[in-house]
Amino acid sequence: MDGRAGGWINGFLGVLIFSGSLPATRVAVADFDPVFLTLARAAIAGVAAGGLLLAFRPRVPGRGDLVSLAVVSLGVVVGFPLLTALALQHVTSARSIVFIGLLPLSTAAFGVLRGGERPRPAFWLLSVTGSVLVAGFALDGGTAASLTGDLLMLAAIVVCGLGYAEGARLSRTLGGWQVISWALVLSLPVMLPLAVAAMPPSWAGVGRPAWAGLAYVSLFSMLIGFVFWYRGLARGGIAAVGQLQLLQPFFGLALAASLLGEPVGWSMIAVTAAVVCCVACARRFAS
């Protein structure tokens, strides 16, 4: 198997894992404060990542890598989880999943700025078309629209794209699981004390679904998914493999409908399908 094919397989596995993130977050914020959830998931994942680093003892990042690791931490360890948790207090997970249609464009843009990639003009035309479709859907008030929730999701997409591209660039030298592990450990001295300080006064009101959601976003969304995702982006190209994120709305909408019983209308499915078609076609022009 060549490196590019391996990149696509790893990228697909990462997207499959990430697809459960927003539904799991939606369940968790029903009983947990979104700020505590963000801190707790990063702290739990950071402890697990520290165990991996101690067990396998990979190369320690150099001083020049610390700024990039800080960007990854701010983007995917703190920024995206916090912003989505806040957004999910205003919108359903089904609605938030549609915004994932913007992630390939955000990732590709930062891939150009940080990764030195140069997609062809047709790629940008198709990607922007998909983004316009998502924006048009967000302005439709017929699906429990919330300006606050939509703006928080847009901000989450921007910081996530930056974190993805920066992590992928760094994975070329450090390795995929090493990048997310070091980023989590780097944030642990801050996130762990804050998580302890933000703990709820009582756990009595926290149900099993919320605990399951916390476990999923801590171990799968924050650590295991990134092991595959960063490896895929590094091997297959940030802009190209980043288009696999357009599968995420389909998986996520199916989970939101089947596990949470959230309404998924035909307009939402149509927009998601149209966005997937636009950016899937853009894949051939990614390099």
Short mmCIF file of C-alpha atoms in Angstrom, two decimals:
data_model
loop_
_atom_site.label_atom_id
_atom_site.label_comp_id
_atom_site.label_asym_id
_atom_site.label_seq_id
_atom_site.Cartn_x
_atom_site.Cartn_y
_atom_site.Cartn_z
CA MET A 1 0.00 0.00 0.00
CA ASP A 2 1.48 3.35 -1.03
CA GLY A 3 1.60 6.34 1.29
CA ARG A 4 -1.24 8.21 -0.41
CA ALA A 5 -3.64 5.24 -0.23
CA GLY A 6 -2.70 4.74 3.42
CA GLY A 7 -3.40 8.42 3.97
CA TRP A 8 -6.93 8.07 2.61
CA ILE A 9 -7.65 4.99 4.75
CA ASN A 10 -6.35 6.65 7.90
CA GLY A 11 -8.26 9.82 7.08
CA PHE A 12 -11.50 7.86 6.60
CA LEU A 13 -11.11 6.14 9.97
CA GLY A 14 -10.50 9.51 11.62
CA VAL A 15 -13.64 11.00 10.05
CA LEU A 16 -15.68 7.98 11.11
CA ILE A 17 -14.61 8.49 14.72
CA PHE A 18 -15.14 12.26 14.62
CA SER A 19 -18.68 11.77 13.32
CA GLY A 20 -19.81 10.80 16.79
CA SER A 21 -18.31 13.89 18.44
CA LEU A 22 -21.17 16.35 18.06
CA PRO A 23 -23.96 13.92 19.02
CA ALA A 24 -21.87 12.82 22.03
CA THR A 25 -21.26 16.45 22.99
CA ARG A 26 -24.96 17.19 22.65
CA VAL A 27 -25.73 14.37 25.10
CA ALA A 28 -23.00 15.45 27.52
CA VAL A 29 -23.98 19.14 27.71
CA ALA A 30 -27.45 18.11 28.80
CA ASP A 31 -25.98 17.40 32.26
CA PHE A 32 -22.50 18.96 32.18
CA ASP A 33 -21.60 22.64 31.94
CA PRO A 34 -19.96 23.19 28.53
CA VAL A 35 -16.87 24.81 30.06
CA PHE A 36 -16.36 21.89 32.45
CA LEU A 37 -16.92 19.44 29.59
CA THR A 38 -14.22 21.14 27.52
CA LEU A 39 -11.76 21.13 30.40
CA ALA A 40 -12.56 17.59 31.52
CA ARG A 41 -12.28 16.01 28.05
CA ALA A 42 -8.90 17.66 27.48
CA ALA A 43 -7.64 16.64 30.95
CA ILE A 44 -8.76 13.01 30.55
CA ALA A 45 -7.27 12.78 27.07
CA GLY A 46 -4.09 14.47 28.31
CA VAL A 47 -3.59 11.87 31.03
CA ALA A 48 -4.15 9.07 28.50
CA ALA A 49 -1.75 10.73 26.04
CA GLY A 50 0.86 11.08 28.77
CA GLY A 51 0.61 7.35 29.39
CA LEU A 52 1.21 6.66 25.70
CA LEU A 53 4.27 8.90 25.62
CA LEU A 54 5.71 7.24 28.72
CA ALA A 55 5.08 3.77 27.30
CA PHE A 56 6.55 4.34 23.82
CA ARG A 57 9.02 7.17 24.53
CA PRO A 58 9.01 8.91 21.11
CA ARG A 59 11.33 11.73 20.15
CA VAL A 60 10.85 14.84 22.27
CA PRO A 61 9.74 17.84 20.15
CA GLY A 62 12.32 20.55 19.62
CA ARG A 63 11.91 24.17 20.64
CA GLY A 64 10.85 25.05 17.12
CA ASP A 65 7.91 22.64 17.42
CA LEU A 66 6.46 24.18 20.58
CA VAL A 67 4.69 27.07 18.84
CA SER A 68 3.04 24.65 16.39
CA LEU A 69 2.00 22.36 19.25
CA ALA A 70 0.52 25.36 21.04
CA VAL A 71 -1.50 26.21 17.91
CA VAL A 72 -2.77 22.61 17.77
CA SER A 73 -3.70 22.77 21.45
CA LEU A 74 -5.56 26.06 21.08
CA GLY A 75 -7.32 24.89 17.92
CA VAL A 76 -8.41 21.30 18.56
CA VAL A 77 -7.87 20.75 22.30
CA VAL A 78 -9.50 23.96 23.56
CA GLY A 79 -11.08 26.04 20.77
CA PHE A 80 -13.18 23.57 18.80
CA PRO A 81 -14.49 21.58 21.80
CA LEU A 82 -15.40 24.72 23.76
CA LEU A 83 -17.05 26.54 20.86
CA THR A 84 -19.08 23.50 19.78
CA ALA A 85 -20.15 22.77 23.35
CA LEU A 86 -21.39 26.35 23.69
CA ALA A 87 -23.07 26.19 20.27
CA LEU A 88 -24.90 22.98 21.15
CA GLN A 89 -26.72 24.82 23.91
CA HIS A 90 -28.43 26.82 21.14
CA VAL A 91 -28.72 24.42 18.18
CA THR A 92 -29.30 20.71 17.71
CA SER A 93 -26.42 18.37 16.92
CA ALA A 94 -28.09 17.66 13.56
CA ARG A 95 -27.90 21.36 12.63
CA SER A 96 -24.34 21.73 13.89
CA ILE A 97 -23.22 18.74 11.84
CA VAL A 98 -24.14 20.52 8.62
CA PHE A 99 -21.52 23.17 9.44
CA ILE A 100 -18.91 20.43 9.11
CA GLY A 101 -19.41 21.02 5.40
CA LEU A 102 -17.23 24.10 5.85
CA LEU A 103 -14.31 22.19 7.39
CA PRO A 104 -12.69 21.03 4.13
CA LEU A 105 -12.53 24.64 2.92
CA SER A 106 -11.14 25.85 6.24
CA THR A 107 -8.60 23.02 6.38
CA ALA A 108 -7.52 23.56 2.77
CA ALA A 109 -7.13 27.31 3.30
CA PHE A 110 -4.84 26.77 6.27
CA GLY A 111 -3.10 23.98 4.34
CA VAL A 112 -2.06 26.66 1.83
CA LEU A 113 -1.03 29.14 4.53
CA ARG A 114 0.77 26.69 6.82
CA GLY A 115 1.42 23.56 4.77
CA GLY A 116 2.60 25.10 1.51
CA GLU A 117 0.00 23.29 -0.62
CA ARG A 118 -1.31 24.83 -3.85
CA PRO A 119 -4.72 23.47 -5.00
CA ARG A 120 -5.90 24.47 -8.47
CA PRO A 121 -8.49 27.26 -8.99
CA ALA A 122 -11.27 24.75 -9.74
CA PHE A 123 -10.81 23.33 -6.25
CA TRP A 124 -11.55 26.69 -4.65
CA LEU A 125 -14.55 27.29 -6.90
CA LEU A 126 -16.16 24.01 -5.91
CA SER A 127 -15.24 24.36 -2.24
CA VAL A 128 -16.65 27.89 -2.04
CA THR A 129 -19.84 26.69 -3.75
CA GLY A 130 -20.25 24.07 -1.06
CA SER A 131 -19.60 26.65 1.63
CA VAL A 132 -22.24 28.99 0.17
CA LEU A 133 -24.76 26.15 0.31
CA VAL A 134 -23.96 25.61 3.99
CA ALA A 135 -24.24 29.33 4.72
CA GLY A 136 -27.58 29.48 2.94
CA PHE A 137 -28.85 26.60 5.03
CA ALA A 138 -27.67 28.32 8.22
CA LEU A 139 -29.73 31.38 7.33
CA ASP A 140 -32.87 29.28 6.97
CA GLY A 141 -34.87 29.65 10.18
CA GLY A 142 -36.94 26.57 9.50
CA THR A 143 -34.50 24.25 11.26
CA ALA A 144 -34.22 25.65 14.79
CA ALA A 145 -31.83 28.40 13.71
CA SER A 146 -29.92 30.40 16.29
CA LEU A 147 -27.62 33.26 15.34
CA THR A 148 -25.54 32.69 18.46
CA GLY A 149 -25.24 28.97 17.85
CA ASP A 150 -24.44 29.42 14.15
CA LEU A 151 -21.73 32.02 14.82
CA LEU A 152 -20.16 29.77 17.47
CA MET A 153 -20.11 26.89 14.99
CA LEU A 154 -18.48 29.09 12.33
CA ALA A 155 -15.79 30.14 14.80
CA ALA A 156 -15.27 26.49 15.72
CA ILE A 157 -14.75 25.59 12.06
CA VAL A 158 -12.08 28.28 11.64
CA VAL A 159 -10.00 27.26 14.67
CA CYS A 160 -10.44 23.57 13.86
CA GLY A 161 -9.17 24.05 10.30
CA LEU A 162 -6.11 25.81 11.67
CA GLY A 163 -5.47 23.04 14.19
CA TYR A 164 -5.89 20.34 11.56
CA ALA A 165 -3.49 21.97 9.09
CA GLU A 166 -0.87 22.82 11.71
CA GLY A 167 -1.03 19.33 13.19
CA ALA A 168 -0.76 17.71 9.77
CA ARG A 169 2.28 19.83 8.92
CA LEU A 170 3.95 18.82 12.17
CA SER A 171 2.99 15.15 11.70
CA ARG A 172 5.35 14.96 8.73
CA THR A 173 8.27 15.07 11.15
CA LEU A 174 6.85 13.96 14.53
CA GLY A 175 4.19 11.43 13.51
CA GLY A 176 0.40 11.54 13.87
CA TRP A 177 -0.20 10.11 17.34
CA GLN A 178 2.84 11.92 18.70
CA VAL A 179 1.51 15.35 17.62
CA ILE A 180 -1.87 15.04 19.33
CA SER A 181 -0.30 13.38 22.37
CA TRP A 182 2.27 16.15 22.86
CA ALA A 183 -0.40 18.82 22.24
CA LEU A 184 -2.63 17.27 24.92
CA VAL A 185 0.24 16.91 27.39
CA LEU A 186 1.31 20.50 26.71
CA SER A 187 -2.15 21.71 27.72
CA LEU A 188 -2.52 19.35 30.69
CA PRO A 189 -0.90 21.59 33.37
CA VAL A 190 -3.54 24.21 32.57
CA MET A 191 -6.56 22.05 31.76
CA LEU A 192 -6.35 19.63 34.70
CA PRO A 193 -6.41 22.22 37.52
CA LEU A 194 -9.13 24.18 35.73
CA ALA A 195 -11.19 21.00 35.28
CA VAL A 196 -10.94 20.26 38.99
CA ALA A 197 -11.92 23.84 39.83
CA ALA A 198 -14.90 23.72 37.45
CA MET A 199 -16.29 20.42 38.73
CA PRO A 200 -20.00 20.51 39.57
CA PRO A 201 -20.84 20.58 43.29
CA SER A 202 -22.76 17.31 42.91
CA TRP A 203 -22.74 14.44 40.42
CA ALA A 204 -26.23 13.33 41.36
CA GLY A 205 -27.87 15.01 38.39
CA VAL A 206 -25.49 13.51 35.82
CA GLY A 207 -27.04 10.59 33.97
CA ARG A 208 -25.38 7.65 32.25
CA PRO A 209 -25.78 9.11 28.74
CA ALA A 210 -23.83 12.22 29.80
CA TRP A 211 -21.04 10.08 31.26
CA ALA A 212 -20.94 8.04 28.05
CA GLY A 213 -20.76 11.25 26.02
CA LEU A 214 -17.88 12.52 28.16
CA ALA A 215 -16.01 9.24 27.75
CA TYR A 216 -16.45 9.29 23.97
CA VAL A 217 -15.32 12.87 23.41
CA SER A 218 -12.39 12.41 25.80
CA LEU A 219 -10.89 9.22 24.41
CA PHE A 220 -12.16 8.94 20.84
CA SER A 221 -12.73 12.54 19.73
CA MET A 222 -9.69 14.01 21.49
CA LEU A 223 -7.12 11.25 21.08
CA ILE A 224 -7.86 8.11 19.06
CA GLY A 225 -9.49 9.91 16.14
CA PHE A 226 -6.54 12.27 15.79
CA VAL A 227 -4.07 9.37 15.64
CA PHE A 228 -5.66 8.34 12.32
CA TRP A 229 -6.58 11.84 11.13
CA TYR A 230 -3.17 13.50 11.41
CA ARG A 231 -1.47 10.46 9.89
CA GLY A 232 -3.92 10.61 6.98
CA LEU A 233 -3.45 14.33 6.37
CA ALA A 234 0.34 14.02 6.51
CA ARG A 235 0.48 11.10 4.07
CA GLY A 236 -2.29 11.98 1.64
CA GLY A 237 -2.12 15.80 1.62
CA ILE A 238 -4.00 18.30 3.77
CA ALA A 239 -6.31 19.67 1.07
CA ALA A 240 -7.00 16.30 -0.59
CA VAL A 241 -7.64 14.09 2.45
CA GLY A 242 -9.41 17.00 4.12
CA GLN A 243 -12.26 16.46 1.66
CA LEU A 244 -13.15 13.25 3.49
CA GLN A 245 -14.70 15.47 6.15
CA LEU A 246 -17.65 15.80 3.79
CA LEU A 247 -18.61 12.25 4.75
CA GLN A 248 -18.90 13.35 8.36
CA PRO A 249 -22.30 15.06 8.00
CA PHE A 250 -23.84 11.86 6.63
CA PHE A 251 -22.50 9.75 9.48
CA GLY A 252 -23.32 12.43 12.05
CA LEU A 253 -26.87 13.02 10.83
CA ALA A 254 -27.53 9.28 10.97
CA LEU A 255 -26.31 9.18 14.57
CA ALA A 256 -28.31 12.25 15.56
CA ALA A 257 -31.47 10.73 14.13
CA SER A 258 -30.99 7.17 15.39
CA LEU A 259 -29.48 7.77 18.84
CA LEU A 260 -30.87 11.16 19.87
CA GLY A 261 -34.17 11.08 18.00
CA GLU A 262 -33.50 14.53 16.56
CA PRO A 263 -35.49 15.59 13.48
CA VAL A 264 -33.54 15.44 10.23
CA GLY A 265 -35.60 17.06 7.48
CA TRP A 266 -35.28 16.57 3.75
CA SER A 267 -33.89 20.08 3.33
CA MET A 268 -31.04 19.26 5.72
CA ILE A 269 -30.29 16.03 3.88
CA ALA A 270 -30.44 17.79 0.49
CA VAL A 271 -28.03 20.53 1.57
CA THR A 272 -25.63 18.01 3.06
CA ALA A 273 -25.71 15.90 -0.11
CA ALA A 274 -25.14 18.95 -2.32
CA VAL A 275 -22.18 20.07 -0.24
CA VAL A 276 -20.68 16.58 -0.33
CA CYS A 277 -20.99 16.50 -4.14
CA CYS A 278 -19.33 19.91 -4.52
CA VAL A 279 -16.32 19.20 -2.38
CA ALA A 280 -15.98 15.57 -3.47
CA CYS A 281 -15.62 16.84 -7.04
CA ALA A 282 -13.06 19.34 -5.77
CA ARG A 283 -10.82 16.49 -4.57
CA ARG A 284 -9.43 15.87 -8.06
CA PHE A 285 -8.26 19.50 -8.23
CA ALA A 286 -6.65 19.52 -4.78
CA SER A 287 -3.12 19.33 -6.12
#
